[in-house]
GROMACS .gro file of C-alpha atoms in nm:
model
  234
    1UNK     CA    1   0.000   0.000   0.000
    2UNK     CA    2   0.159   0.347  -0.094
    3UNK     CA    3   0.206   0.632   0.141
    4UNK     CA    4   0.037   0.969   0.070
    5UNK     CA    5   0.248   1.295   0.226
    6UNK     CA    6   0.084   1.602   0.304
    7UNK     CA    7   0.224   1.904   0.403
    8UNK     CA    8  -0.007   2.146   0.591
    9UNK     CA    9   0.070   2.563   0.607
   10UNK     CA   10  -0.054   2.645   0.966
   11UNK     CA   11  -0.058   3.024   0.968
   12UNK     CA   12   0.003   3.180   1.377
   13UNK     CA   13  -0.219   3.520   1.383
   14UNK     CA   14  -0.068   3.752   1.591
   15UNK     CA   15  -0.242   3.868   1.895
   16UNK     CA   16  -0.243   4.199   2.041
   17UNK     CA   17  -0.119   4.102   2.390
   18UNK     CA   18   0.102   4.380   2.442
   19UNK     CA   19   0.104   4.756   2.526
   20UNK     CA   20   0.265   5.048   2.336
   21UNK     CA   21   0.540   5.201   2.469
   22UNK     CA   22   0.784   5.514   2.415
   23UNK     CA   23   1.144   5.505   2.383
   24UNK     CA   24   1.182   5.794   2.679
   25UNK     CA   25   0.951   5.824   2.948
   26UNK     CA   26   1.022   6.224   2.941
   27UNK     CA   27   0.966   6.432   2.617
   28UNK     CA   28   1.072   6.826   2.637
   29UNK     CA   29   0.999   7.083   2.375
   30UNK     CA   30   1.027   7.474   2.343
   31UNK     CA   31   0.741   7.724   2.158
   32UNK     CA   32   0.726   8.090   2.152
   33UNK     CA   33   0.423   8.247   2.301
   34UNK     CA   34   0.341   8.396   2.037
   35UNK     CA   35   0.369   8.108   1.786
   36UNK     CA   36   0.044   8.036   1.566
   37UNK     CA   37  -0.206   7.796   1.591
   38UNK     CA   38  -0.171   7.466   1.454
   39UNK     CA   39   0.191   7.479   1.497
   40UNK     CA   40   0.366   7.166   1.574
   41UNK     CA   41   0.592   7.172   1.851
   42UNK     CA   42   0.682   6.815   1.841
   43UNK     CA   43   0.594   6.445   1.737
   44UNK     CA   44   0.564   6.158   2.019
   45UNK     CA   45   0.557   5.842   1.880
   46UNK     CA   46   0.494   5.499   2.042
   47UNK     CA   47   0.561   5.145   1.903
   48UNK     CA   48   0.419   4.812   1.984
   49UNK     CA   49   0.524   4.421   1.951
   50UNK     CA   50   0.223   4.346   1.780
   51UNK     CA   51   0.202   4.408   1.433
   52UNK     CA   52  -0.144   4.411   1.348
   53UNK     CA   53  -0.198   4.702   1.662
   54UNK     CA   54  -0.320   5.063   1.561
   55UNK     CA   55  -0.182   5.335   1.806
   56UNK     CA   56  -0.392   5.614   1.879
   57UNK     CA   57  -0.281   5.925   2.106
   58UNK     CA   58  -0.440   6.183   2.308
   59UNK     CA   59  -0.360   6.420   2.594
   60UNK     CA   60  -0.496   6.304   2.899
   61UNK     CA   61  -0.393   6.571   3.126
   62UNK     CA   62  -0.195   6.849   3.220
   63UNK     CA   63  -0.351   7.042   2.903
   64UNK     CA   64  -0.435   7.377   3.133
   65UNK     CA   65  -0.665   7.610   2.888
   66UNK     CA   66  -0.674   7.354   2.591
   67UNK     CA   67  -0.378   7.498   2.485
   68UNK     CA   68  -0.219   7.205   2.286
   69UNK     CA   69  -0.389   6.956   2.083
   70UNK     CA   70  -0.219   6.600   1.991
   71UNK     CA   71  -0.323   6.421   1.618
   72UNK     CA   72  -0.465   6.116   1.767
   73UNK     CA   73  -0.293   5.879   1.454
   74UNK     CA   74   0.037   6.089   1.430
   75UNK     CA   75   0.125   6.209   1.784
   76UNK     CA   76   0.219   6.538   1.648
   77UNK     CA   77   0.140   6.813   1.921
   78UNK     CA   78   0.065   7.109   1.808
   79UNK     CA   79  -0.055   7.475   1.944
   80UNK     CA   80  -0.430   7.495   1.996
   81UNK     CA   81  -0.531   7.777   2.208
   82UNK     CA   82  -0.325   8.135   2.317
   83UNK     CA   83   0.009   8.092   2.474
   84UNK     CA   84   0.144   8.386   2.749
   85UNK     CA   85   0.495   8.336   2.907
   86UNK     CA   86   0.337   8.614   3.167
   87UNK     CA   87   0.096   8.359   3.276
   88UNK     CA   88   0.241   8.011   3.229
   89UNK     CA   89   0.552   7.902   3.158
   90UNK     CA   90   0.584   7.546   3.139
   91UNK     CA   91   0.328   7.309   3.042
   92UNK     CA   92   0.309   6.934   3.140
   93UNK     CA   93   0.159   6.712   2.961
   94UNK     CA   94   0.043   6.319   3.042
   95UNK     CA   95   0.003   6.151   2.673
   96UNK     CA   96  -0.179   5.837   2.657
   97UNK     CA   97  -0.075   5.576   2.351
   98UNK     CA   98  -0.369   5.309   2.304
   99UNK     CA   99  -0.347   5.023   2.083
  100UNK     CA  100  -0.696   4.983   2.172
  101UNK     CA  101  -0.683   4.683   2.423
  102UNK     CA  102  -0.368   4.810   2.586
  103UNK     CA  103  -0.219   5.141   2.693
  104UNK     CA  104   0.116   5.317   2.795
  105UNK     CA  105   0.167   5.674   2.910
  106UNK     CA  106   0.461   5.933   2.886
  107UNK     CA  107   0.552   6.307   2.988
  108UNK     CA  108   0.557   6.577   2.723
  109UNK     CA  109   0.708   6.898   2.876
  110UNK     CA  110   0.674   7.205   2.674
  111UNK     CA  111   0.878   7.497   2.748
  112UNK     CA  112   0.707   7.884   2.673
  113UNK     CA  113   0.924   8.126   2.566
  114UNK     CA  114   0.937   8.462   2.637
  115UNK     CA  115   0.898   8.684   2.297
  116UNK     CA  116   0.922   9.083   2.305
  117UNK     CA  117   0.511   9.163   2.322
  118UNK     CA  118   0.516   9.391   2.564
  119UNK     CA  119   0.568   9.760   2.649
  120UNK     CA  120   0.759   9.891   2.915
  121UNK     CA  121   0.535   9.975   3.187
  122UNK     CA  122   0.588  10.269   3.454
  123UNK     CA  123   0.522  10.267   3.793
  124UNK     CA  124   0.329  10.604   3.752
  125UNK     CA  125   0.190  10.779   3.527
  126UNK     CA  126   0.339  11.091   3.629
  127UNK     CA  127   0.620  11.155   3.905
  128UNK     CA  128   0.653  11.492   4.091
  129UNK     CA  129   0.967  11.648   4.213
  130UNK     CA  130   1.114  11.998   4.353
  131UNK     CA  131   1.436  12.137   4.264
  132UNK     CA  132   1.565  12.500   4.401
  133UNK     CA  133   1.705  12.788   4.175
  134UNK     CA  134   2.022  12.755   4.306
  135UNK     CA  135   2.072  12.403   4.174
  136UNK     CA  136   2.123  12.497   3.869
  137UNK     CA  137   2.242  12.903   3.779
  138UNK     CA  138   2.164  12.873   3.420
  139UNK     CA  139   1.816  12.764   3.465
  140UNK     CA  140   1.568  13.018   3.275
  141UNK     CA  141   1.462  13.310   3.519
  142UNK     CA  142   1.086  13.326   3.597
  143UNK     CA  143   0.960  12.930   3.510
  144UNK     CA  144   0.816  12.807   3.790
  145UNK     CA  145   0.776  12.445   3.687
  146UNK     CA  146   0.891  12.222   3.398
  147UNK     CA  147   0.690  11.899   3.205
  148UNK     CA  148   0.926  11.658   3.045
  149UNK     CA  149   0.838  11.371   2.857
  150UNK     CA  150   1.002  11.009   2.957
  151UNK     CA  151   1.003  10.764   2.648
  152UNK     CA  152   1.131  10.429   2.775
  153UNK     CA  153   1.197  10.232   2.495
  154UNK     CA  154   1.291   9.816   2.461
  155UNK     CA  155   1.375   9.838   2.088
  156UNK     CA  156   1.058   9.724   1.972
  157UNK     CA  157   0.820   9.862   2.218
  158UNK     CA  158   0.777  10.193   2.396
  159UNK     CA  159   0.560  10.362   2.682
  160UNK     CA  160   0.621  10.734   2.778
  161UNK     CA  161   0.543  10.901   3.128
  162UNK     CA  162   0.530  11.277   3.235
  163UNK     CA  163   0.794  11.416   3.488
  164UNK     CA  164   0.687  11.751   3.669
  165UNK     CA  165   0.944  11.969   3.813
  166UNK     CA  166   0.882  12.230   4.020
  167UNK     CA  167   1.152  12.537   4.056
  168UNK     CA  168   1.143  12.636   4.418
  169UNK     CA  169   1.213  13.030   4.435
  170UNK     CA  170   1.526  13.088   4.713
  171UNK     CA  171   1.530  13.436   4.848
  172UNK     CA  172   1.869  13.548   4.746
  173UNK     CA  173   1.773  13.922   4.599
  174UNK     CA  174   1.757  14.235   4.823
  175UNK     CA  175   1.494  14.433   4.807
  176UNK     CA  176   1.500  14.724   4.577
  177UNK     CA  177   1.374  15.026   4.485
  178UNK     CA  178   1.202  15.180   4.199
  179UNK     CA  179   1.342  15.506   4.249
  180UNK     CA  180   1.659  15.698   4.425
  181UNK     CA  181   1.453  15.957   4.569
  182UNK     CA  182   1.146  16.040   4.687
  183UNK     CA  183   0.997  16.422   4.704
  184UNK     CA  184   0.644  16.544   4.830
  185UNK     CA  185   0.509  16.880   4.954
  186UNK     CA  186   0.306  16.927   5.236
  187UNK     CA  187   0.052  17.147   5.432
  188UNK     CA  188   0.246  17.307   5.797
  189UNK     CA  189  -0.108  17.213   5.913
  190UNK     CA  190  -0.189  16.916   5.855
  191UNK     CA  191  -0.236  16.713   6.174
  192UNK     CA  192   0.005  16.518   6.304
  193UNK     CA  193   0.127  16.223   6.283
  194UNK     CA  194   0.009  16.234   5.932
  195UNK     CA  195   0.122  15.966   5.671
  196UNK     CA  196   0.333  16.082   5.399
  197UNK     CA  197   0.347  15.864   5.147
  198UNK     CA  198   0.383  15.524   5.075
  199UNK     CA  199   0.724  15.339   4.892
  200UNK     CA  200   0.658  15.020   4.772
  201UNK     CA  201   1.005  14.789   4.717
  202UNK     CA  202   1.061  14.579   4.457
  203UNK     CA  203   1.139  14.201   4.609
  204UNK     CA  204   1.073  13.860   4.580
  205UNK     CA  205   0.703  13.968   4.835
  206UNK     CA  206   0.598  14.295   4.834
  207UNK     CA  207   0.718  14.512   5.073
  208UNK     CA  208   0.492  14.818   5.143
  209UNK     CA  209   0.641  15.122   5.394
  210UNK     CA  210   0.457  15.413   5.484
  211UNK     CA  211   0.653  15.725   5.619
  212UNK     CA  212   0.465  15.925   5.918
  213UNK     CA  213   0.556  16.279   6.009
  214UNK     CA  214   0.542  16.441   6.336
  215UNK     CA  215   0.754  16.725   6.300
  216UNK     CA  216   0.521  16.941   6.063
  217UNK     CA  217   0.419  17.261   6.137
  218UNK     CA  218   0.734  17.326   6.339
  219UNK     CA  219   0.846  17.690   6.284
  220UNK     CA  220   1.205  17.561   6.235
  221UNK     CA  221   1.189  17.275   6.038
  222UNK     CA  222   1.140  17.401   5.672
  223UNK     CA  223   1.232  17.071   5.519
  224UNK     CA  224   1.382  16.746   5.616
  225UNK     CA  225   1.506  16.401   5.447
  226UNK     CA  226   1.415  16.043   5.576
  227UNK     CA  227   1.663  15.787   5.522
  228UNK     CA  228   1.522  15.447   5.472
  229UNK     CA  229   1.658  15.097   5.487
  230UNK     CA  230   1.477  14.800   5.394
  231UNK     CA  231   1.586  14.434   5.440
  232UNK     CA  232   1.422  14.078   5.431
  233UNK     CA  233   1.494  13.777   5.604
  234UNK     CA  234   1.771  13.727   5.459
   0.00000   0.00000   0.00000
């Protein structure tokens, strides 16, 4: 009796019985905060021992504000929302890699960094001080007070702030006056004392002086001078 041989192919099917994983179990990036949306800052991927698996990705937490987005068959991360290195500056980010049956995790850690957005900013809008004439000589007589205009400037940005100065008048001029001498006539009669007149001097206040008589209507006193000296406080 002759012997038949038979050779059978038995094909093994390969069962998903493992999990993704990632090569690091730390990912770091860096974006500018003022990069656009749907920028990618960097691709994650995960493999897996079993052929036949389909890894999908998403963020599962650490996403504060929705402000990156993951392609859930790439593992590209991208921007997705507004980015301020005033507010946050790091973000840290759990990403999940499912092969549907099985999952793995890893950290993303994106870096914000600082761009030149915004002005420089003073403490006050405008700032007050008092100088005296004498701190400065050449300082134009008779302006009582000064406005400058601060610009600060960071090369791309500027802000600009008032500075008031105020010229504080020192007492350093004797008092003068308008003229050498002073003549008037008067009446013998007139009762006494009697005022004069009245000599106004020229000085940083007005100084006001009023001469008095008593000697009028004397017999011998046909005329007489008055010598006056005026001084301030200094």
């Amino acid at each position: 009796m002759g012997q038949v041989t038979k050779f059978i192919r038995i094909g093994i099917a390969d069962k998903n019985d493992n999990p993704p994983y990632f090569d690091k179990a730390l990912y770091e990036a860096e974006v500018d905060e003022n990069e656009d949306i749907q920028h990618t800052v960097l691709t994650v991927t995960a493999k897996d021992h079993d052929e036949s698996s389909r890894i999908r990705y998403e963020i599962t937490s650490g996403n504060i504000g929705g402000a990156f987005a993951v392609k859930n068959m790439t593992g590209a991360i991208y921007v997705a929302g507004a980015l301020d290195y005033e507010t946050r500056k790091r973000y840290e980010l759990r990403l999940a890699a499912s092969d549907n049956l099985k999952e793995n995790y890893t950290t993303v850690v994106i870096h914000v960094k600082d761009v030149n957005d915004n002005p420089p900013v003073f403490e006050r809008p405008t700032y007050r001080t008092q100088i005296t004439e004498e701190d400065d000589r050449n300082l134009p007589k008779r302006v009582l007070q000064y406005y400058l205009t601060l610009v600060a400037s960071d090369s791309l940005n500027e802000n600009e702030t008032i500075i008031v100065i105020n010229v504080k008048d020192v007492n350093d001029m004797p008092p003068s006056f308008p003229q050498q001498v002073y003549e008037r006539t008067m009446d013998e009669e007139l009762a006494v004392p009697f005022p004069i007149m009245q000599v106004v001097f020229l000085s940083t206040y007005l100084i006001l002086v009023t001469v008095m008589g008593w000697l009028l209507g004397e017999p011998w006193v046909v005329a007489f001078a008055v010598g006056l000296c005026v001084y301030d406080t200094v």
